[in-house]
XYZ file of C-alpha atoms in Angstrom:
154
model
C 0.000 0.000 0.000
C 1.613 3.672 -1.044
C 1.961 5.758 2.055
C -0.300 9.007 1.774
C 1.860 12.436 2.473
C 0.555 15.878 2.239
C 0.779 17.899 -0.433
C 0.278 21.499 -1.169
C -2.765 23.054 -2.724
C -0.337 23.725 -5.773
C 0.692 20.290 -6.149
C -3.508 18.849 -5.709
C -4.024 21.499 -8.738
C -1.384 20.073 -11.395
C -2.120 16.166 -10.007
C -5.972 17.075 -11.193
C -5.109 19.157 -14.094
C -3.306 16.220 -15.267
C -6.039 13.650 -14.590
C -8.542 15.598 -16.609
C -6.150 16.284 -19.267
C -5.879 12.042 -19.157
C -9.499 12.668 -19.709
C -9.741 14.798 -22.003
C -7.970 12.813 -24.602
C -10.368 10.067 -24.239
C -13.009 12.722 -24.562
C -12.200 14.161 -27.522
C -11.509 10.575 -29.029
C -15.315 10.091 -28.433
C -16.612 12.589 -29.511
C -14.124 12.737 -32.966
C -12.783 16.161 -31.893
C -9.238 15.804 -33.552
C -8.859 19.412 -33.461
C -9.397 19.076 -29.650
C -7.303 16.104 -29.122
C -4.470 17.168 -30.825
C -4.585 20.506 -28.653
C -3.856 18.477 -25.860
C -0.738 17.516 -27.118
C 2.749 20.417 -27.013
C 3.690 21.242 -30.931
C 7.256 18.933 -31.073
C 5.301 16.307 -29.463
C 6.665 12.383 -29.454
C 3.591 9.934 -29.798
C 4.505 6.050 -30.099
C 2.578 2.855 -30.516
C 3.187 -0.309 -29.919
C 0.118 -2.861 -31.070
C 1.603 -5.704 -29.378
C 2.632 -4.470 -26.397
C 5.410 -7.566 -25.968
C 7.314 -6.061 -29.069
C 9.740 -3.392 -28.569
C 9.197 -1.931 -32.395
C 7.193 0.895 -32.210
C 3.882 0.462 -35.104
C 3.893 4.199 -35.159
C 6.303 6.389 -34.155
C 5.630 10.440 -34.447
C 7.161 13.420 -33.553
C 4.679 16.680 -34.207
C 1.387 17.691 -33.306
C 0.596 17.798 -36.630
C 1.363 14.311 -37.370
C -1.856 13.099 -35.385
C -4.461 14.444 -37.183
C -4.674 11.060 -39.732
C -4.336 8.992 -36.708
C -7.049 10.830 -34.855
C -9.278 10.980 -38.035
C -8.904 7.345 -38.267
C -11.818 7.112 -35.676
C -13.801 7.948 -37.898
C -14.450 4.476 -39.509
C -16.072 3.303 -36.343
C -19.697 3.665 -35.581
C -18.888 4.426 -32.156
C -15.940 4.772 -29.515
C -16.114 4.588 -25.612
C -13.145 4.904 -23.972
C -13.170 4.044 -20.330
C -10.059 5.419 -18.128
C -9.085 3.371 -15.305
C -6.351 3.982 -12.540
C -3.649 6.615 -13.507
C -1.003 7.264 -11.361
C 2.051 9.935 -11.401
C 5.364 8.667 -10.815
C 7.427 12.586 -11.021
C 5.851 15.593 -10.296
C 8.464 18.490 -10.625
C 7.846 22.249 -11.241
C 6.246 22.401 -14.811
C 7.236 18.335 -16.042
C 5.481 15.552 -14.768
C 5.433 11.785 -16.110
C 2.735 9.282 -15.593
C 0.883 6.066 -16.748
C -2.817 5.185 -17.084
C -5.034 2.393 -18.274
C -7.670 2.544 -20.448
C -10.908 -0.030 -21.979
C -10.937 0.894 -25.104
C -14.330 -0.179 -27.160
C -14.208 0.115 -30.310
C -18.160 -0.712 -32.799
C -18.132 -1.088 -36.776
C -21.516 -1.913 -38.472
C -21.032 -3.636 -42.137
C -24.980 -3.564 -43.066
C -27.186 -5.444 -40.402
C -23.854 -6.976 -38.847
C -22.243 -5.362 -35.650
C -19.173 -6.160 -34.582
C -17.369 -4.717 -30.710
C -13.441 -4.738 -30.761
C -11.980 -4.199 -27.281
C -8.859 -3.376 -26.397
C -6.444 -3.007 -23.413
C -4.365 0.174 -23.355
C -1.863 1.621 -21.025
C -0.466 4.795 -21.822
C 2.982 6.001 -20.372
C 3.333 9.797 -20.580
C 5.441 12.526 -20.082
C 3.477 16.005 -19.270
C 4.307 19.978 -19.476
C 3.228 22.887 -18.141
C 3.292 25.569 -20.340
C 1.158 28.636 -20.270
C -0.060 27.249 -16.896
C -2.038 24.103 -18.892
C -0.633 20.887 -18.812
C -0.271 19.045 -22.189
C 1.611 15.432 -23.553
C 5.418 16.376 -24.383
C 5.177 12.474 -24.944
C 3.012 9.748 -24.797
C 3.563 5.698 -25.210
C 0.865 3.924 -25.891
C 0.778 0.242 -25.414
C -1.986 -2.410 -26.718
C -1.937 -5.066 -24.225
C -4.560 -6.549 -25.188
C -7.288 -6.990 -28.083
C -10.565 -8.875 -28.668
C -13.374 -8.524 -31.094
C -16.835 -10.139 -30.558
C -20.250 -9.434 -32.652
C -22.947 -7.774 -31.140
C -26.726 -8.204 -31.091
């Protein structure tokens, strides 16, 4: 069990600034705001995938803000997205740089005609976070597939 310690009103701020930045993301993913996702993210950002967690070579590896925008628009050929965030913790909270992980449930519906189908999958995202302009954004975020499944639906 972690051992609870004070912290100051300052610190509470950023550690829920950063949670509903977390939040945010999956948010905007919802909701197919790539404008709004990608504002979450600092302009030389570093955004990696990995679809098999296990494998140490990256499936995606980019390095600008404006490099999301086909990723994020790749949403698009689902019928519907729920992301569901789970634990997140912070591991370094220092002036305006922070770095983090959290999991996500990631559901994922297509619909070919009459036929529905749900893909799940298991994410965990490790991030790096700055402040600037006093709102926190991704410098970097990892994001790891650690699991998939896909199921129809009624």
């Amino acid at each position: 069990m972690s051992k609870h310690v004070t912290v100051s009103p300052a610190e509470a701020a950023d550690r829920l600034a950063i949670r509903e930045l977390v939040e945010a993301y999956a948010h905007c993913a919802d909701r197919r705001d790539a404008k709004g996702q990608m504002s979450l993210f600092t302009d030389d950002t570093h955004f990696v995938v990995y679809m098999n967690a296990k494998d140490p070579t990256p499936s995606m590896d980019l390095n600008s803000r404006q490099a999301l925008a086909p990723v994020f628009a790749d949403l698009n050929k689902y019928d519907a997205t729920t992301h569901f965030i789970g634990q997140s913790t912070i591991f370094t909270l220092t002036g305006n740089r922070a770095t983090g992980e959290a999991y996500c449930l990631a559901h994922h519906v297509t619909v070919s005609g009459d036929k529905r189908r749900l893909m799940v999958a298991s994410l965990r995202y490790l991030d790096t976070f700055v402040k600037v302009g006093g709102a926190w954004l991704f410098a970097e975020r990892l994001l790891y597939v650690d699991w998939q499944e896909e199921r129809g639906l009624a």
